[in-house]
Coordinates of C-alpha atoms and ligand atoms in Angstrom, one line a residue:
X134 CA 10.1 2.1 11.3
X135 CA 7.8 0.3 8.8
X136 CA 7.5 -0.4 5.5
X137 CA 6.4 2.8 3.5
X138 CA 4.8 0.8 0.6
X139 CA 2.8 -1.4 3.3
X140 CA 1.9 1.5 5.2
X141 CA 1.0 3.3 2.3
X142 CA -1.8 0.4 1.2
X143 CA -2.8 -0.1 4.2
X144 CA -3.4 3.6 4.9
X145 CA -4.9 3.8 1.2
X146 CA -7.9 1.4 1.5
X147 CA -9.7 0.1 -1.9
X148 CA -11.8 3.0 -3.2
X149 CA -15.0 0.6 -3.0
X150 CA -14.4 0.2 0.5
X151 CA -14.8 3.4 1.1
X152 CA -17.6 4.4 -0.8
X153 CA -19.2 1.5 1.6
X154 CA -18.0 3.1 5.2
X155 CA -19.3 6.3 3.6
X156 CA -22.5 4.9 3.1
X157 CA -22.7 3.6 6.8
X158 CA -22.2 7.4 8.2
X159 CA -24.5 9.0 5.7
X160 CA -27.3 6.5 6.8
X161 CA -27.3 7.3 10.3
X162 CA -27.4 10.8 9.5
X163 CA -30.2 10.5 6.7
X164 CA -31.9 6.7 7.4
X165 CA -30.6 3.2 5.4
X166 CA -33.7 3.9 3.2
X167 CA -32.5 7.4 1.5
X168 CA -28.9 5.8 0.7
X169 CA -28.0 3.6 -2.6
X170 CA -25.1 1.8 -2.0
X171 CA -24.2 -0.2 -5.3
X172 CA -20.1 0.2 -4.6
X173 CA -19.6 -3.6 -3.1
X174 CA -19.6 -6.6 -4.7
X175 CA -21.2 -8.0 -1.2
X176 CA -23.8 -10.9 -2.5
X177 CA -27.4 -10.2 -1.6
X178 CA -29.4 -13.5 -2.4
X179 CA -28.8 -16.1 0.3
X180 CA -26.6 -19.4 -0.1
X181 CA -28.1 -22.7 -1.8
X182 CA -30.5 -23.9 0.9
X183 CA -29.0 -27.0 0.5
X184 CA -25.0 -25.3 2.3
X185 CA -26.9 -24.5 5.7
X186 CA -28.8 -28.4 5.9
X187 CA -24.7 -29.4 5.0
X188 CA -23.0 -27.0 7.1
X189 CA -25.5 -28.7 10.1
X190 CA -24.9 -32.4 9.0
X191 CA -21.0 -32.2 9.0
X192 CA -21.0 -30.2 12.4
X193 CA -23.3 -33.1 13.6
X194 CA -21.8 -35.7 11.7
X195 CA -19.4 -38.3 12.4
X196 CA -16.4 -36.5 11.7
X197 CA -17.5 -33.7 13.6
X198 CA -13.8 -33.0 15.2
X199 CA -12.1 -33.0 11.6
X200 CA -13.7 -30.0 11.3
X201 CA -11.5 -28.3 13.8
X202 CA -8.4 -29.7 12.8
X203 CA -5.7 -29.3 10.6
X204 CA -5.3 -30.5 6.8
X205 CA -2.8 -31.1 4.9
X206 CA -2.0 -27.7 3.7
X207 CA -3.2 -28.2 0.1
X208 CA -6.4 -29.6 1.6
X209 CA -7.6 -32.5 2.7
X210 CA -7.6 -35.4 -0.3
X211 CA -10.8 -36.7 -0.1
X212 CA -11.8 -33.2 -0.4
X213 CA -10.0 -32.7 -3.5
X214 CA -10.8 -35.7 -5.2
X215 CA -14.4 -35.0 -4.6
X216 CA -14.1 -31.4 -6.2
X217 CA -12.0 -32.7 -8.6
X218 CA -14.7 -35.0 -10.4
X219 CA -17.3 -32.3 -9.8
X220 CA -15.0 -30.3 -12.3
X221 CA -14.5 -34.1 -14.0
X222 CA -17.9 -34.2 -14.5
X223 CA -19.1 -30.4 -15.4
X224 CA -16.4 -29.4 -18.1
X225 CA -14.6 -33.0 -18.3
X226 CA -11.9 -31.1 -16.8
X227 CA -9.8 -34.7 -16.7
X228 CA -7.9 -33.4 -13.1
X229 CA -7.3 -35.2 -10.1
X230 CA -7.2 -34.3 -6.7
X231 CA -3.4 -33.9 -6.3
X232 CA -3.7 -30.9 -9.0
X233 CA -6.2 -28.9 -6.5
X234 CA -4.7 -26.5 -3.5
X235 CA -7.5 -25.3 -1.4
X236 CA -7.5 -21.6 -0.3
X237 CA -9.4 -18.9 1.5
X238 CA -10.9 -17.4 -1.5
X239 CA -10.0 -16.3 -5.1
X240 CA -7.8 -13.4 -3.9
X241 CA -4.9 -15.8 -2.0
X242 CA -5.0 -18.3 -5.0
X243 CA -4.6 -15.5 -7.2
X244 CA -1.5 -14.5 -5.0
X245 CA 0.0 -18.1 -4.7
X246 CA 0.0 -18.4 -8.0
X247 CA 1.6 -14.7 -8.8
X248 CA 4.4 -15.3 -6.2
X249 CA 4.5 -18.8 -7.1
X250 CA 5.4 -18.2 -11.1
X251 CA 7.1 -14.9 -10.7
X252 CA 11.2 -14.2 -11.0
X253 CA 13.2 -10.9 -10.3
X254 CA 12.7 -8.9 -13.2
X255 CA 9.6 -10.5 -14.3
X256 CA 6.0 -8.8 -15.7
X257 CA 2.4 -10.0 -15.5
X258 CA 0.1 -8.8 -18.4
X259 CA -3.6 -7.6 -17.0
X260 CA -6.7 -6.6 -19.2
X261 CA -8.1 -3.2 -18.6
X262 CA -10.6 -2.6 -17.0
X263 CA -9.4 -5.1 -14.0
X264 CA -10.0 -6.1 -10.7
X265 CA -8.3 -3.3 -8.9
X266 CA -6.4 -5.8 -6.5
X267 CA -4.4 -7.5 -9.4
X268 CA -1.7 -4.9 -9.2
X269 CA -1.2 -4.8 -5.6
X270 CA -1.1 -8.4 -6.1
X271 CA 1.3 -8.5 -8.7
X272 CA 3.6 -6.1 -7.4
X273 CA 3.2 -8.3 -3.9
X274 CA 5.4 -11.0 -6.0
X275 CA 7.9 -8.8 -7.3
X276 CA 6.9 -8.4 -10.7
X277 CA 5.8 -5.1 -12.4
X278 CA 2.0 -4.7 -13.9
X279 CA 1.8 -3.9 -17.8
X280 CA -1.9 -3.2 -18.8
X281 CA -3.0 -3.7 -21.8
X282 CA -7.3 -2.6 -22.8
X283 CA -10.0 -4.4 -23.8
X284 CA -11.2 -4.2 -27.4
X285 CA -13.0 -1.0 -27.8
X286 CA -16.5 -1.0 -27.3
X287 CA -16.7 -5.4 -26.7
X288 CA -14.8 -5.5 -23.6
X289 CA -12.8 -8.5 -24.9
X290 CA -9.7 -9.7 -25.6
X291 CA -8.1 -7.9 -28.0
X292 CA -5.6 -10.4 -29.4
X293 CA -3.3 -7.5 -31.6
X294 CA -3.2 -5.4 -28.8
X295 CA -1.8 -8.4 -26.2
X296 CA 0.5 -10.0 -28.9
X297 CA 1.9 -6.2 -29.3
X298 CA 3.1 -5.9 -26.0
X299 CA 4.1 -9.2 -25.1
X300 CA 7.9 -9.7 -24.4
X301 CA 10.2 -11.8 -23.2
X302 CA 9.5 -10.8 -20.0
X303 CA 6.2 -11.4 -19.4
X304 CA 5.7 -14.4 -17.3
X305 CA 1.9 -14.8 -17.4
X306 CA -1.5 -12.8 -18.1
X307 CA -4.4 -12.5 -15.8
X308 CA -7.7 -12.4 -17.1
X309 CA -11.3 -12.7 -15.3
X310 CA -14.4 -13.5 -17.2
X311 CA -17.0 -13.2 -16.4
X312 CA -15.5 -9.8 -15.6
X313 CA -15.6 -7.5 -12.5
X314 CA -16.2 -4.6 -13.7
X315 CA -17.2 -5.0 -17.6
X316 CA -20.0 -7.8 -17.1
X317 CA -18.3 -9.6 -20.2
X318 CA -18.0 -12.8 -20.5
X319 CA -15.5 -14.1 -23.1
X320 CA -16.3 -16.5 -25.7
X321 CA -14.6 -19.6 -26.6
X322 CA -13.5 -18.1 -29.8
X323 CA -11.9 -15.4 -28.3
X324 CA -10.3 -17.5 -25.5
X325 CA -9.2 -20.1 -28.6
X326 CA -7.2 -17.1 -30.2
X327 CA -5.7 -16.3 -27.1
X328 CA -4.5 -19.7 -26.5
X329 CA -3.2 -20.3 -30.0
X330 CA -1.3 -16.5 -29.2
X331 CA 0.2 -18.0 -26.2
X332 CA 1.4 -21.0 -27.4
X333 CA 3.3 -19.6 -30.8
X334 CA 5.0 -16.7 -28.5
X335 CA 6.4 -19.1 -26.1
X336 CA 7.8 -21.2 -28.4
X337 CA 9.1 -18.3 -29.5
X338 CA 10.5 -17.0 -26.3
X339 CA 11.8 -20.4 -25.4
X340 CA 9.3 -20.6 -22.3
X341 CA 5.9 -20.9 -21.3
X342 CA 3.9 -17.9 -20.6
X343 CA 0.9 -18.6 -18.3
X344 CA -1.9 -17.8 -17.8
X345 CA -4.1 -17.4 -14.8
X346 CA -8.0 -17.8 -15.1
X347 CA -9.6 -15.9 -12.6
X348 CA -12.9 -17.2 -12.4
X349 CA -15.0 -16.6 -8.8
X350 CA -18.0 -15.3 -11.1
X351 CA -18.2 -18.4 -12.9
X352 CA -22.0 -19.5 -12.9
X353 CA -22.9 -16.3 -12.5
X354 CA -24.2 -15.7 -16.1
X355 CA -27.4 -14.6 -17.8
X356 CA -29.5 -16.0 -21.0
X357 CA -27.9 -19.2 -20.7
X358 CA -24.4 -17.7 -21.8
X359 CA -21.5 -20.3 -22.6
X360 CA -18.5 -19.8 -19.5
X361 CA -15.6 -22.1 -21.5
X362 CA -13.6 -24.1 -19.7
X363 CA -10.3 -22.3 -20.1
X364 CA -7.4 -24.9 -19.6
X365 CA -9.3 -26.8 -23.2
X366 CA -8.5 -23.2 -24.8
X367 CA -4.5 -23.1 -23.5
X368 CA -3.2 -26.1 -22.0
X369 CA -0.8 -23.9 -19.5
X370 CA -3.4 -22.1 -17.9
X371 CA -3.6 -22.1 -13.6
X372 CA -7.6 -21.9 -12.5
X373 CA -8.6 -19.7 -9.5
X374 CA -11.7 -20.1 -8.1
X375 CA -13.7 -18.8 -5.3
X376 CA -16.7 -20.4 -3.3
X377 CA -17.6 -16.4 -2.5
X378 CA -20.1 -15.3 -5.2
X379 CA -21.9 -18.2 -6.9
X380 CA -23.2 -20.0 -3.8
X381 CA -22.7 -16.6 -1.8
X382 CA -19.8 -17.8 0.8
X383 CA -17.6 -14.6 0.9
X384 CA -17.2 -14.5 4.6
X385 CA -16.5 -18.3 4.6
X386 CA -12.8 -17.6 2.7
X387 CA -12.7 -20.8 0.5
X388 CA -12.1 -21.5 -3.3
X389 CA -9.1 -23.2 -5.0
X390 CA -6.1 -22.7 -7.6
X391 CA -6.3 -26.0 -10.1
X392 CA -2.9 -26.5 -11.7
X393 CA -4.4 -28.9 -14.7
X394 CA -2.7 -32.1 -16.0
X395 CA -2.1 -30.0 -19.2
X396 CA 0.3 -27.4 -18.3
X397 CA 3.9 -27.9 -18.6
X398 CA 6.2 -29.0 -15.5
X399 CA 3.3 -29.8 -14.0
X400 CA 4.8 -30.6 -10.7
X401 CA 7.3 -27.4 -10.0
X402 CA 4.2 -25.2 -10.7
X403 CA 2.3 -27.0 -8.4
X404 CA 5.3 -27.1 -5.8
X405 CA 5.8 -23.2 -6.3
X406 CA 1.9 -22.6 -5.9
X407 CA 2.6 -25.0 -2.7
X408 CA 5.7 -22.8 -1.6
X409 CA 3.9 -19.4 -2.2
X410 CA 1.1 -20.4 -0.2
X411 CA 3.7 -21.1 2.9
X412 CA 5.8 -17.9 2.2
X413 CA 2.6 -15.6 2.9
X414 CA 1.1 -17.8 6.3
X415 CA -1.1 -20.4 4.5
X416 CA -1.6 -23.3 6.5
X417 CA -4.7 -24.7 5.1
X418 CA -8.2 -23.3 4.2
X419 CA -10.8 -23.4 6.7
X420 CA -11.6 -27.0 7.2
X421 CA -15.2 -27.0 7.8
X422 CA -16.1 -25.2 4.8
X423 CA -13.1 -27.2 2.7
X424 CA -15.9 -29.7 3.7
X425 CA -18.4 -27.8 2.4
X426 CA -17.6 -27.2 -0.5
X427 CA -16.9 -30.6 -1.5
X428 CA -20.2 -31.4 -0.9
X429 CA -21.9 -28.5 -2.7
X430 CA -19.6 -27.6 -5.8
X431 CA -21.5 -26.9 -8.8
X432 CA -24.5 -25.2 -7.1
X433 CA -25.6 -21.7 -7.6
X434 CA -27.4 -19.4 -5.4
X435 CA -30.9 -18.7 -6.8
X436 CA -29.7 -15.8 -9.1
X437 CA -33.3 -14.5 -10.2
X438 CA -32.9 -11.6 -8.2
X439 CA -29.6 -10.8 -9.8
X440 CA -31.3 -11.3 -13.4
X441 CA -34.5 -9.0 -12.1
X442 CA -31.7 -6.2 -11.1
X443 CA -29.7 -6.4 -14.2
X444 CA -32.9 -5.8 -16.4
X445 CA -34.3 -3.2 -14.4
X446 CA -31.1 -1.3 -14.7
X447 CA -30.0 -1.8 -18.2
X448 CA -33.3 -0.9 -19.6
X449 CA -34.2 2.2 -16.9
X450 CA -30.5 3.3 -17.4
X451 CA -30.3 2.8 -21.0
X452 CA -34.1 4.3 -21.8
X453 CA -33.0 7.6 -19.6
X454 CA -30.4 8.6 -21.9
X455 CA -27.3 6.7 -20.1
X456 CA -25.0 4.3 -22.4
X457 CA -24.7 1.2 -20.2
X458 CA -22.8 -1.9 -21.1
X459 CA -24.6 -4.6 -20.9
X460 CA -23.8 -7.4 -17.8
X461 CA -23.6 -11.5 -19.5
X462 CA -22.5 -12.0 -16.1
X463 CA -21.2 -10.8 -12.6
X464 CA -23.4 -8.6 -10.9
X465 CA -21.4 -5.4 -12.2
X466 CA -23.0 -2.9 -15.1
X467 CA -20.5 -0.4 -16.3
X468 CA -21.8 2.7 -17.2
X469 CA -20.3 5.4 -19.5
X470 CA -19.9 9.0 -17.2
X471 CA -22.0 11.7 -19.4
X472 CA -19.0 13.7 -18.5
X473 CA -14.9 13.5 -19.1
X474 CA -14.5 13.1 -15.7
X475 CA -16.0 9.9 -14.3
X476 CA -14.8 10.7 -10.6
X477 CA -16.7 14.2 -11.1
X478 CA -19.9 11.9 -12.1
X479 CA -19.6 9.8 -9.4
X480 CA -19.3 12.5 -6.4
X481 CA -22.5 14.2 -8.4
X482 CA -24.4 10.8 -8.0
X483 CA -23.2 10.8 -4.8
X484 CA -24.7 14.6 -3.9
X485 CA -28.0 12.2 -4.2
X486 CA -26.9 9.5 -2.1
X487 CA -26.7 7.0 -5.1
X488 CA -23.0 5.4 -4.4
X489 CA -21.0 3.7 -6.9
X490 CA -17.5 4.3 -7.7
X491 CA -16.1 5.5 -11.1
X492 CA -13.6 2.8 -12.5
X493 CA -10.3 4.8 -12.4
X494 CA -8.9 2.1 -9.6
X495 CA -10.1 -0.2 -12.6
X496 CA -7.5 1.3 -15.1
X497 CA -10.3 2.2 -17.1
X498 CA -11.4 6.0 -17.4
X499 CA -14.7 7.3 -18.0
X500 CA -17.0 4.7 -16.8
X501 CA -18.5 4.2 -12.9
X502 CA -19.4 0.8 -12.0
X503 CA -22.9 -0.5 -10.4
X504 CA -22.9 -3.4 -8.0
X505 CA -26.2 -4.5 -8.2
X506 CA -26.3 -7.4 -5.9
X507 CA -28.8 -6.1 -3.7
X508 CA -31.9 -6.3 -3.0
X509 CA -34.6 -5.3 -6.2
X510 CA -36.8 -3.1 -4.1
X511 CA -33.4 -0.7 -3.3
X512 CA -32.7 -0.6 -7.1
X513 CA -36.3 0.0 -7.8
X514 CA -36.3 2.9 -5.1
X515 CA -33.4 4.2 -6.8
X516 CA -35.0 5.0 -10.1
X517 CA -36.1 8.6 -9.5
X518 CA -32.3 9.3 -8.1
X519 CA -31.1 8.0 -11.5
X520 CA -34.0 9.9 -13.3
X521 CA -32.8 13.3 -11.3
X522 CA -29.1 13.0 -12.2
X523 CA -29.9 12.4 -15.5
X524 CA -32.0 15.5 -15.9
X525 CA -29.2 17.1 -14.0
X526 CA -27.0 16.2 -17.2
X527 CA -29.7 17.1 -19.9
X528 CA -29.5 13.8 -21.3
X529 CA -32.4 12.9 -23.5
X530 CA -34.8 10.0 -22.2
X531 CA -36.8 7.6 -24.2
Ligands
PLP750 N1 -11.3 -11.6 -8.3 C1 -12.3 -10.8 -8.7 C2 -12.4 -10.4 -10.1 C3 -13.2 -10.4 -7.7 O1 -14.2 -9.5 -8.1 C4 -13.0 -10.8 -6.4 C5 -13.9 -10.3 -5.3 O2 -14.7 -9.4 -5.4 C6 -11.9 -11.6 -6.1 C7 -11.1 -12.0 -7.1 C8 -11.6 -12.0 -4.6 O3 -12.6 -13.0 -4.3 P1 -12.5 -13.8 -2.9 O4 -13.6 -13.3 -2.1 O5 -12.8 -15.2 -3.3 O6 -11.2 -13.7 -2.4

């Protein structure tokens, strides 16, 4: 006998996933070239040149057998210290090493910190549309999921809504900008009015609520847009970030969760981050690319192919007749469904090979979602696919 709930996930897979093993049968049946996959969020441009001359130095380095060792579980110090006044230096973050614990990736820091924070009985607040993982995670810690949308139309924060439905019971909030799926990125304002939310309802609840930054698309922005440092915007907030899409390592599993200076009892959150981690296997992240990224935080991928893509779309999309809105960041674009049903859209687009999934898993009706972090000649070959399904809806092009 197993667990029915595990089963269940595991039996489930993530919608996006498979879309993608769809798209693997269909093109040996009809060739790679007639198939648009835009359902994963799989980075296309290659990694900073500078991580492979890195990866080759440590390996031939000195300290070549550290690299096969164990760390300390939270990561090796030097390590930390070293990402630590990268973030010093970047958004005068004012952290130290000891408030870093090193992970494989966004998705087990955003775990740690979920299991880490939450009690029996407890809630976690998430922003619609959301990373479609979020609730398994939060329900993975015991604690229930209570969603709360976007501002119509923005995408961001909508601080009546969120001081509405916050209670006593909610422990924390989850929010992810630049944002998978919306392409928002909020500004400090909003973030500000969040923060000064936070602060006045726990003082009225008698105890902190949190708030966890998820933040793997961090320097992935357009235009030059602002990314705020979040912990300067609400002093109890726990920062995970991921190594995965910004210098394009998502095989390599490595990112972080910063507990900052600011947030209150400090040290039991950073213990119970700590504690989580052991609970669900962690041992340490993988030490060669712990390594790694010490030496190459702060880079970014050359995203001109990214910036290419999200133009090319936008405008094409926009000038056929779709409503699109438009990516700051990621390398998402949502798109309204010209029909109620956005799952009915998306098995339509499908009919022509183009894949992306609608954004029901999303918690978010009525829109698909367009990974375009692939290479510009597939999205330019897509066109006349897009061009046909919106002909197939009537909608009236520019
Ligand atoms: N959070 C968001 C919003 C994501 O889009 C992803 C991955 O796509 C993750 C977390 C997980 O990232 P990682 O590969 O670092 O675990």
């Amino acid at each position: 006998m197993v667990s029915e709930a595990m089963r269940q996930l595991g039996a489930q897979g993530n919608p996006m996933r498979v879309l993608f093993e769809y798209g693997k049968q269909r093109e040996a049946i009809v060739g790679p070239e007639n198939v648009f996959d835009f359902a994963l969020g799989n980075p296309s441009v290659p990694p900073p040149a500078r991580v492979n001359e890195v990866i080759r130095e440590i390996v031939n380095g000195p300290r070549a057998d550290a690299i096969h060792a164990y760390t300390s579980a939270a990561g090796d110090l030097e390590v930390r210290r070293t990402i630590a006044g990268s973030l010093n230096r970047r958004f005068q973050a004012g952290c130290r090493g000891e408030d870093l614990f090193l992970t494989a990736g966004a998705a087990p820091a955003l775990c740690a910190c979920l299991k880490g924070l939450c009690c029996p009985g407890d809630q976690f607040m998430v922003i619609t549309p959301y990373f479609t993982e979020y609730r398994i995670f939060i329900e993975g810690a015991g604690a229930e999921t209570v969603e709360v949308p976007a501002a119509e139309g923005t995408f961001l924060l909508d601080i009546p809504a969120i001081e509405a439905a916050l209670t006593p019971r909610i422990k924390g909030i989850v929010i992810n900008s630049p944002n998978n799926p919306s392409g928002v990125v909020y500004p400090r304002k909003n973030l500000k009015e969040l923060g000064a939310l936070l602060r006045r309802k726990g003082r009225e609840f008698g105890a902190p609520i949190y708030l966890i930054s998820d933040e793997p698309y961090r320097e992935v922005v357009y235009d030059g847009v602002e990314v705020p440092w979040v912990p300067h915007c609400y002093e109890n907030t726990l920062v995970c970030y991921s190594y995965s899409k910004a210098i394009s390592l998502p095989g390599e599993r490595i990112g972080y969760v910063l507990v900052p200076p600011s947030m209150e009892e400090h040290d039991a959150v950073y213990q119970a981050v700590a504690g989580a981690g052991r609970c669900t296997g962690h041992i340490n992240a993988p030490s060669l690319f712990q390594q790694v990224a010490a030496a190459c935080d702060g880079m970014v991928s050359d995203l001109t192919a990214y910036t290419v893509n999200r133009n090319l779309l936008y405008n094409s999309l926009t000038e056929m007749g779709f409503t699109c809105v438009k990516p700051e960041g990621t390398f998402y674009l949502m798109m309204k469904s010209p029909e109620p049903d956005a799952a009915a859209f998306s098995q339509r687009a499908k009919e022509l090979d183009l894949l992306f999934p609608d954004t029901g898993s999303f918690s978010c009706p009525g829109y698909v979602r367009i990974a375009y972090c692939v290479p510009t000649s597939r999205v330019e070959q897509s066109l006349p696919r897009f061009r046909q399904l919106a002909e197939q809806y009537g909608l009236q092009g520019k």
